[in-house]
Amino acid sequence: MTLRPIITAPDPRLQAMSTDVETVTDEIRKLADDMAESMYGADGIGLAAIQIGIAKRVLVIDLDQKEGKRNPVAYINPKILWASEETAVFEEGCLSVPEIWDDVERPARIKCEYLDRDGKKQQLEADGLLATCLQHEMDHLNGVLFIDHLSRLKKSMALRKLTKAKKLKETA
Ligand code: NI
């Protein structure tokens, strides 16, 4: 497994539309492993492939890291089949949007379909943090960040902060 650097906003690559995986090969499994490694390295709970610069529809999520146990789950070509009208608000953050957290409202429950790492089609009904996390990561596949869900004012403040932080890092 290889730990790969995570792209941070603002970066045009994060706005790219990722494409479906045609076949789940060893190369895709290796990508999912690298994504998990990179996610754990950055203390995250979810990561989309585009965040390490690969525009493929692959996500890795692990919400169950409490006891130091790792159980990363790969979601390949995930699609939302159904979303509840009822919504839920979670404070979100993102490894590509460092140092910024804010409340985002999304459907509270979803039903989705995806391929697992063996290429088998799976269906999943999710609520709570998993529902939010899946929607956040699926947004990445369509070039959308959680700050895109905020008010225009909050988003522009976030982008200003991110741009400033990036410049400081470059000149450091
Ligand atoms: Ni994110």
GROMACS .gro file of N, CA and C and ligand atoms in nm:
model
  517
    1MET      N    1   0.084  -0.120   0.000
    1MET     CA    2   0.000   0.000   0.000
    1MET      C    3   0.087   0.125   0.000
    2THR      N    4   0.041   0.224  -0.069
    2THR     CA    5   0.118   0.348  -0.081
    2THR      C    6   0.036   0.464  -0.031
    3LEU      N    7   0.098   0.543   0.055
    3LEU     CA    8   0.032   0.662   0.105
    3LEU      C    9   0.052   0.772   0.000
    4ARG      N   10  -0.058   0.824  -0.052
    4ARG     CA   11  -0.046   0.927  -0.156
    4ARG      C   12  -0.093   1.062  -0.103
    5PRO      N   13  -0.031   1.169  -0.153
    5PRO     CA   14  -0.072   1.301  -0.105
    5PRO      C   15  -0.216   1.335  -0.143
    6ILE      N   16  -0.284   1.403  -0.054
    6ILE     CA   17  -0.423   1.439  -0.076
    6ILE      C   18  -0.431   1.582  -0.131
    7ILE      N   19  -0.504   1.597  -0.240
    7ILE     CA   20  -0.520   1.727  -0.305
    7ILE      C   21  -0.611   1.815  -0.220
    8THR      N   22  -0.571   1.940  -0.200
    8THR     CA   23  -0.657   2.031  -0.124
    8THR      C   24  -0.709   2.145  -0.212
    9ALA      N   25  -0.827   2.194  -0.174
    9ALA     CA   26  -0.893   2.302  -0.246
    9ALA      C   27  -0.822   2.434  -0.217
   10PRO      N   28  -0.827   2.532  -0.306
   10PRO     CA   29  -0.887   2.521  -0.439
   10PRO      C   30  -0.792   2.452  -0.538
   11ASP      N   31  -0.846   2.357  -0.612
   11ASP     CA   32  -0.769   2.284  -0.713
   11ASP      C   33  -0.869   2.234  -0.818
   12PRO      N   34  -0.846   2.267  -0.945
   12PRO     CA   35  -0.944   2.229  -1.049
   12PRO      C   36  -0.969   2.079  -1.057
   13ARG      N   37  -0.870   1.998  -1.011
   13ARG     CA   38  -0.890   1.852  -1.019
   13ARG      C   39  -1.007   1.807  -0.931
   14LEU      N   40  -1.030   1.882  -0.823
   14LEU     CA   41  -1.140   1.844  -0.732
   14LEU      C   42  -1.277   1.872  -0.793
   15GLN      N   43  -1.279   1.946  -0.905
   15GLN     CA   44  -1.406   1.974  -0.973
   15GLN      C   45  -1.432   1.878  -1.089
   16ALA      N   46  -1.339   1.784  -1.109
   16ALA     CA   47  -1.352   1.692  -1.222
   16ALA      C   48  -1.465   1.592  -1.199
   17MET      N   49  -1.528   1.551  -1.308
   17MET     CA   50  -1.630   1.447  -1.303
   17MET      C   51  -1.556   1.313  -1.317
   18SER      N   52  -1.569   1.227  -1.219
   18SER     CA   53  -1.501   1.097  -1.225
   18SER      C   54  -1.580   1.001  -1.313
   19THR      N   55  -1.510   0.904  -1.372
   19THR     CA   56  -1.578   0.811  -1.463
   19THR      C   57  -1.592   0.673  -1.398
   20ASP      N   58  -1.693   0.601  -1.444
   20ASP     CA   59  -1.720   0.466  -1.393
   20ASP      C   60  -1.600   0.374  -1.413
   21VAL      N   61  -1.584   0.283  -1.321
   21VAL     CA   62  -1.486   0.175  -1.336
   21VAL      C   63  -1.551   0.069  -1.423
   22GLU      N   64  -1.481   0.026  -1.531
   22GLU     CA   65  -1.542  -0.072  -1.621
   22GLU      C   66  -1.539  -0.212  -1.561
   23THR      N   67  -1.422  -0.250  -1.512
   23THR     CA   68  -1.407  -0.381  -1.449
   23THR      C   69  -1.325  -0.365  -1.322
   24VAL      N   70  -1.366  -0.436  -1.218
   24VAL     CA   71  -1.292  -0.427  -1.093
   24VAL      C   72  -1.172  -0.523  -1.102
   25THR      N   73  -1.057  -0.465  -1.131
   25THR     CA   74  -0.933  -0.541  -1.150
   25THR      C   75  -0.844  -0.527  -1.028
   26ASP      N   76  -0.729  -0.595  -1.030
   26ASP     CA   77  -0.630  -0.580  -0.923
   26ASP      C   78  -0.584  -0.436  -0.912
   27GLU      N   79  -0.579  -0.368  -1.027
   27GLU     CA   80  -0.537  -0.228  -1.028
   27GLU      C   81  -0.633  -0.142  -0.947
   28ILE      N   82  -0.763  -0.171  -0.960
   28ILE     CA   83  -0.865  -0.096  -0.884
   28ILE      C   84  -0.856  -0.131  -0.736
   29ARG      N   85  -0.833  -0.259  -0.706
   29ARG     CA   86  -0.817  -0.299  -0.565
   29ARG      C   87  -0.694  -0.233  -0.503
   30LYS      N   88  -0.588  -0.221  -0.582
   30LYS     CA   89  -0.466  -0.153  -0.535
   30LYS      C   90  -0.496  -0.006  -0.510
   31LEU      N   91  -0.576   0.055  -0.601
   31LEU     CA   92  -0.615   0.194  -0.582
   31LEU      C   93  -0.693   0.211  -0.451
   32ALA      N   94  -0.788   0.119  -0.426
   32ALA     CA   95  -0.868   0.125  -0.303
   32ALA      C   96  -0.777   0.109  -0.179
   33ASP      N   97  -0.678   0.021  -0.188
   33ASP     CA   98  -0.584   0.002  -0.076
   33ASP      C   99  -0.502   0.129  -0.051
   34ASP      N  100  -0.454   0.189  -0.159
   34ASP     CA  101  -0.377   0.314  -0.147
   34ASP      C  102  -0.463   0.425  -0.088
   35MET      N  103  -0.590   0.427  -0.131
   35MET     CA  104  -0.682   0.529  -0.079
   35MET      C  105  -0.703   0.510   0.071
   36ALA      N  106  -0.720   0.384   0.114
   36ALA     CA  107  -0.740   0.356   0.257
   36ALA      C  108  -0.616   0.402   0.334
   37GLU      N  109  -0.498   0.366   0.284
   37GLU     CA  110  -0.373   0.405   0.349
   37GLU      C  111  -0.362   0.557   0.362
   38SER      N  112  -0.398   0.626   0.253
   38SER     CA  113  -0.388   0.773   0.252
   38SER      C  114  -0.490   0.833   0.347
   39MET      N  115  -0.609   0.772   0.353
   39MET     CA  116  -0.715   0.819   0.443
   39MET      C  117  -0.672   0.803   0.589
   40TYR      N  118  -0.619   0.686   0.625
   40TYR     CA  119  -0.575   0.665   0.763
   40TYR      C  120  -0.458   0.757   0.797
   41GLY      N  121  -0.369   0.777   0.699
   41GLY     CA  122  -0.253   0.863   0.720
   41GLY      C  123  -0.293   1.005   0.753
   42ALA      N  124  -0.411   1.046   0.704
   42ALA     CA  125  -0.458   1.183   0.726
   42ALA      C  126  -0.569   1.188   0.831
   43ASP      N  127  -0.592   1.075   0.900
   43ASP     CA  128  -0.696   1.069   1.005
   43ASP      C  129  -0.835   1.097   0.952
   44GLY      N  130  -0.867   1.043   0.836
   44GLY     CA  131  -0.999   1.065   0.778
   44GLY      C  132  -1.089   0.943   0.794
   45ILE      N  133  -1.218   0.963   0.765
   45ILE     CA  134  -1.312   0.851   0.772
   45ILE      C  135  -1.364   0.812   0.633
   46GLY      N  136  -1.331   0.895   0.533
   46GLY     CA  137  -1.374   0.864   0.397
   46GLY      C  138  -1.285   0.934   0.297
   47LEU      N  139  -1.274   0.874   0.179
   47LEU     CA  140  -1.191   0.936   0.074
   47LEU      C  141  -1.243   0.894  -0.063
   48ALA      N  142  -1.243   0.988  -0.156
   48ALA     CA  143  -1.279   0.957  -0.296
   48ALA      C  144  -1.149   0.959  -0.377
   49ALA      N  145  -1.146   0.878  -0.484
   49ALA     CA  146  -1.022   0.862  -0.562
   49ALA      C  147  -0.970   0.994  -0.616
   50ILE      N  148  -1.061   1.084  -0.652
   50ILE     CA  149  -1.018   1.212  -0.708
   50ILE      C  150  -0.934   1.291  -0.608
   51GLN      N  151  -0.953   1.263  -0.480
   51GLN     CA  152  -0.876   1.336  -0.378
   51GLN      C  153  -0.727   1.298  -0.381
   52ILE      N  154  -0.695   1.185  -0.445
   52ILE     CA  155  -0.554   1.156  -0.470
   52ILE      C  156  -0.525   1.166  -0.621
   53GLY      N  157  -0.613   1.236  -0.692
   53GLY     CA  158  -0.588   1.270  -0.832
   53GLY      C  159  -0.634   1.167  -0.935
   54ILE      N  160  -0.711   1.067  -0.892
   54ILE     CA  161  -0.757   0.963  -0.986
   54ILE      C  162  -0.907   0.982  -1.008
   55ALA      N  163  -0.945   1.017  -1.133
   55ALA     CA  164  -1.085   1.051  -1.161
   55ALA      C  165  -1.168   0.926  -1.191
   56LYS      N  166  -1.168   0.832  -1.098
   56LYS     CA  167  -1.249   0.711  -1.110
   56LYS      C  168  -1.349   0.706  -0.996
   57ARG      N  169  -1.465   0.642  -1.024
   57ARG     CA  170  -1.571   0.642  -0.924
   57ARG      C  171  -1.545   0.533  -0.818
   58VAL      N  172  -1.453   0.564  -0.729
   58VAL     CA  173  -1.416   0.473  -0.620
   58VAL      C  174  -1.411   0.553  -0.490
   59LEU      N  175  -1.476   0.498  -0.387
   59LEU     CA  176  -1.473   0.558  -0.253
   59LEU      C  177  -1.422   0.456  -0.153
   60VAL      N  178  -1.363   0.505  -0.047
   60VAL     CA  179  -1.329   0.419   0.066
   60VAL      C  180  -1.382   0.487   0.191
   61ILE      N  181  -1.452   0.411   0.274
   61ILE     CA  182  -1.507   0.466   0.398
   61ILE      C  183  -1.477   0.368   0.512
   62ASP      N  184  -1.440   0.422   0.626
   62ASP     CA  185  -1.427   0.342   0.747
   62ASP      C  186  -1.471   0.425   0.867
   63LEU      N  187  -1.592   0.398   0.913
   63LEU     CA  188  -1.646   0.475   1.026
   63LEU      C  189  -1.620   0.405   1.158
   64ASP      N  190  -1.553   0.292   1.153
   64ASP     CA  191  -1.543   0.208   1.271
   64ASP      C  192  -1.397   0.191   1.314
   65GLN      N  193  -1.330   0.306   1.336
   65GLN     CA  194  -1.187   0.298   1.367
   65GLN      C  195  -1.159   0.315   1.515
   66LYS      N  196  -1.266   0.313   1.595
   66LYS     CA  197  -1.251   0.352   1.736
   66LYS      C  198  -1.149   0.270   1.813
   67GLU      N  199  -1.154   0.140   1.799
   67GLU     CA  200  -1.065   0.058   1.880
   67GLU      C  201  -0.934   0.028   1.808
   68GLY      N  202  -0.898   0.118   1.716
   68GLY     CA  203  -0.774   0.097   1.644
   68GLY      C  204  -0.785  -0.012   1.539
   69LYS      N  205  -0.909  -0.062   1.524
   69LYS     CA  206  -0.929  -0.166   1.422
   69LYS      C  207  -0.961  -0.099   1.290
   70ARG      N  208  -0.909  -0.155   1.185
   70ARG     CA  209  -0.934  -0.096   1.053
   70ARG      C  210  -1.021  -0.187   0.969
   71ASN      N  211  -1.126  -0.127   0.915
   71ASN     CA  212  -1.214  -0.205   0.829
   71ASN      C  213  -1.261  -0.117   0.713
   72PRO      N  214  -1.166  -0.085   0.622
   72PRO     CA  215  -1.205   0.004   0.512
   72PRO      C  216  -1.298  -0.067   0.415
   73VAL      N  217  -1.405   0.001   0.375
   73VAL     CA  218  -1.496  -0.057   0.277
   73VAL      C  219  -1.486   0.023   0.148
   74ALA      N  220  -1.467  -0.047   0.036
   74ALA     CA  221  -1.459   0.020  -0.094
   74ALA      C  222  -1.596   0.018  -0.160
   75TYR      N  223  -1.636   0.131  -0.213
   75TYR     CA  224  -1.762   0.144  -0.288
   75TYR      C  225  -1.724   0.187  -0.429
   76ILE      N  226  -1.749   0.101  -0.525
   76ILE     CA  227  -1.710   0.128  -0.663
   76ILE      C  228  -1.836   0.156  -0.746
   77ASN      N  229  -1.831   0.260  -0.827
   77ASN     CA  230  -1.947   0.307  -0.906
   77ASN      C  231  -2.074   0.322  -0.821
   78PRO      N  232  -2.065   0.386  -0.706
   78PRO     CA  233  -2.184   0.397  -0.621
   78PRO      C  234  -2.291   0.488  -0.683
   79LYS      N  235  -2.417   0.446  -0.663
   79LYS     CA  236  -2.530   0.525  -0.715
   79LYS      C  237  -2.636   0.532  -0.607
   80ILE      N  238  -2.698   0.648  -0.595
   80ILE     CA  239  -2.810   0.660  -0.502
   80ILE      C  240  -2.938   0.617  -0.574
   81LEU      N  241  -3.007   0.517  -0.518
   81LEU     CA  242  -3.131   0.469  -0.579
   81LEU      C  243  -3.252   0.541  -0.521
   82TRP      N  244  -3.239   0.583  -0.396
   82TRP     CA  245  -3.349   0.645  -0.326
   82TRP      C  246  -3.293   0.731  -0.213
   83ALA      N  247  -3.356   0.845  -0.190
   83ALA     CA  248  -3.316   0.929  -0.078
   83ALA      C  249  -3.441   0.974  -0.004
   84SER      N  250  -3.437   0.978   0.127
   84SER     CA  251  -3.554   1.017   0.206
   84SER      C  252  -3.581   1.166   0.193
   85GLU      N  253  -3.707   1.203   0.211
   85GLU     CA  254  -3.739   1.346   0.214
   85GLU      C  255  -3.691   1.407   0.344
   86GLU      N  256  -3.694   1.324   0.447
   86GLU     CA  257  -3.645   1.369   0.578
   86GLU      C  258  -3.494   1.397   0.566
   87THR      N  259  -3.452   1.506   0.627
   87THR     CA  260  -3.311   1.541   0.617
   87THR      C  261  -3.243   1.533   0.754
   88ALA      N  262  -3.112   1.538   0.751
   88ALA     CA  263  -3.034   1.539   0.875
   88ALA      C  264  -2.919   1.638   0.857
   89VAL      N  265  -2.879   1.698   0.966
   89VAL     CA  266  -2.769   1.794   0.960
   89VAL      C  267  -2.649   1.737   1.036
   90PHE      N  268  -2.535   1.733   0.970
   90PHE     CA  269  -2.411   1.692   1.035
   90PHE      C  270  -2.306   1.800   1.013
   91GLU      N  271  -2.219   1.815   1.110
   91GLU     CA  272  -2.105   1.903   1.087
   91GLU      C  273  -2.004   1.825   1.004
   92GLU      N  274  -1.974   1.877   0.885
   92GLU     CA  275  -1.884   1.805   0.795
   92GLU      C  276  -1.748   1.873   0.786
   93GLY      N  277  -1.651   1.790   0.755
   93GLY     CA  278  -1.518   1.837   0.725
   93GLY      C  279  -1.470   1.754   0.607
   94CYS      N  280  -1.352   1.782   0.556
   94CYS     CA  281  -1.305   1.709   0.438
   94CYS      C  282  -1.153   1.718   0.433
   95LEU      N  283  -1.088   1.607   0.401
   95LEU     CA  284  -0.941   1.608   0.395
   95LEU      C  285  -0.892   1.703   0.286
   96SER      N  286  -0.977   1.734   0.188
   96SER     CA  287  -0.939   1.827   0.081
   96SER      C  288  -0.976   1.971   0.113
   97VAL      N  289  -1.042   1.989   0.229
   97VAL     CA  290  -1.084   2.123   0.272
   97VAL      C  291  -1.035   2.142   0.416
   98PRO      N  292  -0.903   2.147   0.435
   98PRO     CA  293  -0.848   2.144   0.571
   98PRO      C  294  -0.894   2.260   0.657
   99GLU      N  295  -0.910   2.232   0.786
   99GLU     CA  296  -0.937   2.334   0.888
   99GLU      C  297  -1.073   2.401   0.875
  100ILE      N  298  -1.163   2.344   0.796
  100ILE     CA  299  -1.296   2.404   0.784
  100ILE      C  300  -1.401   2.296   0.813
  101TRP      N  301  -1.494   2.332   0.900
  101TRP     CA  302  -1.604   2.243   0.933
  101TRP      C  303  -1.732   2.325   0.930
  102ASP      N  304  -1.839   2.267   0.879
  102ASP     CA  305  -1.967   2.339   0.885
  102ASP      C  306  -2.083   2.241   0.870
  103ASP      N  307  -2.200   2.289   0.914
  103ASP     CA  308  -2.320   2.205   0.907
  103ASP      C  309  -2.369   2.193   0.763
  104VAL      N  310  -2.400   2.070   0.724
  104VAL     CA  311  -2.459   2.047   0.591
  104VAL      C  312  -2.584   1.962   0.609
  105GLU      N  313  -2.691   2.003   0.541
  105GLU     CA  314  -2.817   1.929   0.546
  105GLU      C  315  -2.828   1.839   0.424
  106ARG      N  316  -2.856   1.713   0.449
  106ARG     CA  317  -2.870   1.615   0.340
  106ARG      C  318  -2.984   1.519   0.374
  107PRO      N  319  -3.032   1.442   0.275
  107PRO     CA  320  -3.129   1.338   0.307
  107PRO      C  321  -3.077   1.249   0.420
  108ALA      N  322  -3.167   1.216   0.515
  108ALA     CA  323  -3.126   1.143   0.634
  108ALA      C  324  -3.098   0.995   0.604
  109ARG      N  325  -3.172   0.941   0.504
  109ARG     CA  326  -3.155   0.800   0.472
  109ARG      C  327  -3.144   0.784   0.321
  110ILE      N  328  -3.060   0.692   0.280
  110ILE     CA  329  -3.048   0.665   0.136
  110ILE      C  330  -3.039   0.515   0.112
  111LYS      N  331  -3.074   0.480  -0.010
  111LYS     CA  332  -3.053   0.343  -0.054
  111LYS      C  333  -2.957   0.354  -0.171
  112CYS      N  334  -2.849   0.279  -0.169
  112CYS     CA  335  -2.758   0.288  -0.283
  112CYS      C  336  -2.709   0.152  -0.330
  113GLU      N  337  -2.650   0.159  -0.446
  113GLU     CA  338  -2.603   0.040  -0.514
  113GLU      C  339  -2.457   0.065  -0.550
  114TYR      N  340  -2.374  -0.037  -0.542
  114TYR     CA  341  -2.232  -0.020  -0.575
  114TYR      C  342  -2.171  -0.155  -0.604
  115LEU      N  343  -2.050  -0.155  -0.655
  115LEU     CA  344  -1.975  -0.280  -0.671
  115LEU      C  345  -1.877  -0.290  -0.555
  116ASP      N  346  -1.863  -0.408  -0.498
  116ASP     CA  347  -1.764  -0.426  -0.392
  116ASP      C  348  -1.628  -0.459  -0.455
  117ARG      N  349  -1.528  -0.484  -0.371
  117ARG     CA  350  -1.394  -0.502  -0.427
  117ARG      C  351  -1.377  -0.632  -0.506
  118ASP      N  352  -1.478  -0.720  -0.498
  118ASP     CA  353  -1.476  -0.838  -0.583
  118ASP      C  354  -1.556  -0.816  -0.712
  119GLY      N  355  -1.607  -0.692  -0.729
  119GLY     CA  356  -1.683  -0.662  -0.849
  119GLY      C  357  -1.828  -0.706  -0.841
  120LYS      N  358  -1.871  -0.748  -0.719
  120LYS     CA  359  -2.009  -0.793  -0.700
  120LYS      C  360  -2.099  -0.675  -0.669
  121LYS      N  361  -2.219  -0.678  -0.731
  121LYS     CA  362  -2.315  -0.570  -0.707
  121LYS      C  363  -2.375  -0.584  -0.568
  122GLN      N  364  -2.377  -0.474  -0.494
  122GLN     CA  365  -2.431  -0.475  -0.358
  122GLN      C  366  -2.532  -0.362  -0.344
  123GLN      N  367  -2.628  -0.383  -0.255
  123GLN     CA  368  -2.719  -0.275  -0.220
  123GLN      C  369  -2.709  -0.247  -0.072
  124LEU      N  370  -2.731  -0.122  -0.037
  124LEU     CA  371  -2.712  -0.082   0.101
  124LEU      C  372  -2.813   0.025   0.138
  125GLU      N  373  -2.875   0.010   0.255
  125GLU     CA  374  -2.956   0.118   0.309
  125GLU      C  375  -2.879   0.179   0.424
  126ALA      N  376  -2.863   0.309   0.419
  126ALA     CA  377  -2.780   0.374   0.521
  126ALA      C  378  -2.855   0.489   0.584
  127ASP      N  379  -2.826   0.511   0.712
  127ASP     CA  380  -2.874   0.632   0.779
  127ASP      C  381  -2.761   0.686   0.866
  128GLY      N  382  -2.791   0.792   0.941
  128GLY     CA  383  -2.690   0.846   1.032
  128GLY      C  384  -2.565   0.892   0.958
  129LEU      N  385  -2.451   0.876   1.027
  129LEU     CA  386  -2.324   0.924   0.973
  129LEU      C  387  -2.287   0.856   0.840
  130LEU      N  388  -2.320   0.727   0.827
  130LEU     CA  389  -2.286   0.658   0.703
  130LEU      C  390  -2.359   0.719   0.583
  131ALA      N  391  -2.488   0.753   0.602
  131ALA     CA  392  -2.565   0.814   0.493
  131ALA      C  393  -2.501   0.947   0.451
  132THR      N  394  -2.463   1.026   0.550
  132THR     CA  395  -2.400   1.155   0.520
  132THR      C  396  -2.265   1.137   0.453
  133CYS      N  397  -2.187   1.045   0.507
  133CYS     CA  398  -2.052   1.021   0.456
  133CYS      C  399  -2.058   0.972   0.310
  134LEU      N  400  -2.149   0.878   0.282
  134LEU     CA  401  -2.163   0.828   0.145
  134LEU      C  402  -2.200   0.942   0.049
  135GLN      N  403  -2.293   1.027   0.092
  135GLN     CA  404  -2.335   1.137   0.005
  135GLN      C  405  -2.221   1.238  -0.015
  136HIS      N  406  -2.147   1.266   0.092
  136HIS     CA  407  -2.032   1.356   0.083
  136HIS      C  408  -1.929   1.301  -0.016
  137GLU      N  409  -1.897   1.171  -0.002
  137GLU     CA  410  -1.796   1.111  -0.090
  137GLU      C  411  -1.847   1.100  -0.233
  138MET      N  412  -1.975   1.070  -0.250
  138MET     CA  413  -2.031   1.060  -0.386
  138MET      C  414  -2.030   1.197  -0.454
  139ASP      N  415  -2.049   1.302  -0.375
  139ASP     CA  416  -2.038   1.438  -0.430
  139ASP      C  417  -1.901   1.459  -0.496
  140HIS      N  418  -1.795   1.409  -0.429
  140HIS     CA  419  -1.660   1.425  -0.484
  140HIS      C  420  -1.650   1.369  -0.626
  141LEU      N  421  -1.722   1.259  -0.650
  141LEU     CA  422  -1.716   1.194  -0.782
  141LEU      C  423  -1.777   1.282  -0.891
  142ASN      N  424  -1.861   1.378  -0.846
  142ASN     CA  425  -1.923   1.472  -0.940
  142ASN      C  426  -1.860   1.611  -0.928
  143GLY      N  427  -1.743   1.617  -0.866
  143GLY     CA  428  -1.672   1.744  -0.857
  143GLY      C  429  -1.730   1.843  -0.758
  144VAL      N  430  -1.805   1.790  -0.661
  144VAL     CA  431  -1.871   1.878  -0.563
  144VAL      C  432  -1.807   1.860  -0.426
  145LEU      N  433  -1.779   1.971  -0.359
  145LEU     CA  434  -1.725   1.970  -0.223
  145LEU      C  435  -1.834   2.009  -0.124
  146PHE      N  436  -1.814   1.975   0.004
  146PHE     CA  437  -1.921   2.009   0.100
  146PHE      C  438  -1.941   2.159   0.112
  147ILE      N  439  -1.836   2.237   0.086
  147ILE     CA  440  -1.853   2.383   0.095
  147ILE      C  441  -1.943   2.436  -0.018
  148ASP      N  442  -1.962   2.355  -0.123
  148ASP     CA  443  -2.056   2.394  -0.230
  148ASP      C  444  -2.201   2.392  -0.180
  149HIS      N  445  -2.225   2.325  -0.066
  149HIS     CA  446  -2.360   2.321  -0.010
  149HIS      C  447  -2.387   2.438   0.085
  150LEU      N  448  -2.284   2.517   0.114
  150LEU     CA  449  -2.301   2.628   0.209
  150LEU      C  450  -2.354   2.751   0.136
  151SER      N  451  -2.391   2.852   0.213
  151SER     CA  452  -2.437   2.977   0.153
  151SER      C  453  -2.321   3.036   0.073
  152ARG      N  454  -2.355   3.126  -0.021
  152ARG     CA  455  -2.252   3.184  -0.106
  152ARG      C  456  -2.146   3.257  -0.022
  153LEU      N  457  -2.194   3.324   0.082
  153LEU     CA  458  -2.102   3.399   0.169
  153LEU      C  459  -2.007   3.305   0.242
  154LYS      N  460  -2.064   3.199   0.301
  154LYS     CA  461  -1.980   3.104   0.375
  154LYS      C  462  -1.881   3.035   0.283
  155LYS      N  463  -1.927   3.004   0.161
  155LYS     CA  464  -1.839   2.936   0.066
  155LYS      C  465  -1.723   3.027   0.025
  156SER      N  466  -1.753   3.154  -0.001
  156SER     CA  467  -1.646   3.242  -0.045
  156SER      C  468  -1.548   3.269   0.070
  157MET      N  469  -1.599   3.273   0.193
  157MET     CA  470  -1.509   3.288   0.308
  157MET      C  471  -1.419   3.166   0.321
  158ALA      N  472  -1.476   3.048   0.301
  158ALA     CA  473  -1.399   2.924   0.310
  158ALA      C  474  -1.291   2.922   0.202
  159LEU      N  475  -1.329   2.960   0.081
  159LEU     CA  476  -1.233   2.957  -0.031
  159LEU      C  477  -1.119   3.056  -0.007
  160ARG      N  478  -1.154   3.172   0.050
  160ARG     CA  479  -1.051   3.271   0.079
  160ARG      C  480  -0.950   3.214   0.180
  161LYS      N  481  -1.005   3.149   0.284
  161LYS     CA  482  -0.921   3.091   0.388
  161LYS      C  483  -0.830   2.980   0.329
  162LEU      N  484  -0.888   2.899   0.241
  162LEU     CA  485  -0.813   2.789   0.180
  162LEU      C  486  -0.702   2.841   0.090
  163THR      N  487  -0.734   2.945   0.013
  163THR     CA  488  -0.635   3.003  -0.079
  163THR      C  489  -0.519   3.063   0.000
  164LYS      N  490  -0.553   3.130   0.108
  164LYS     CA  491  -0.452   3.192   0.193
  164LYS      C  492  -0.361   3.084   0.255
  165ALA      N  493  -0.422   2.979   0.308
  165ALA     CA  494  -0.347   2.871   0.371
  165ALA      C  495  -0.252   2.806   0.269
  166LYS      N  496  -0.301   2.792   0.146
  166LYS     CA  497  -0.220   2.730   0.042
  166LYS      C  498  -0.099   2.816   0.007
  167LYS      N  499  -0.121   2.947  -0.003
  167LYS     CA  500  -0.012   3.040  -0.035
  167LYS      C  501   0.093   3.038   0.076
  168LEU      N  502   0.046   3.036   0.200
  168LEU     CA  503   0.140   3.031   0.314
  168LEU      C  504   0.226   2.906   0.308
  169LYS      N  505   0.161   2.794   0.272
  169LYS     CA  506   0.230   2.666   0.264
  169LYS      C  507   0.335   2.668   0.153
  170GLU      N  508   0.298   2.731   0.040
  170GLU     CA  509   0.390   2.736  -0.075
  170GLU      C  510   0.512   2.821  -0.048
  171THR      N  511   0.493   2.928   0.032
  171THR     CA  512   0.605   3.018   0.057
  171THR      C  513   0.685   2.976   0.181
  172ALA      N  514   0.632   2.879   0.255
  172ALA     CA  515   0.700   2.837   0.379
  172ALA      C  516   0.832   2.766   0.347
  173NI      NI  517  -1.442   1.512   0.134
   0.00000   0.00000   0.00000
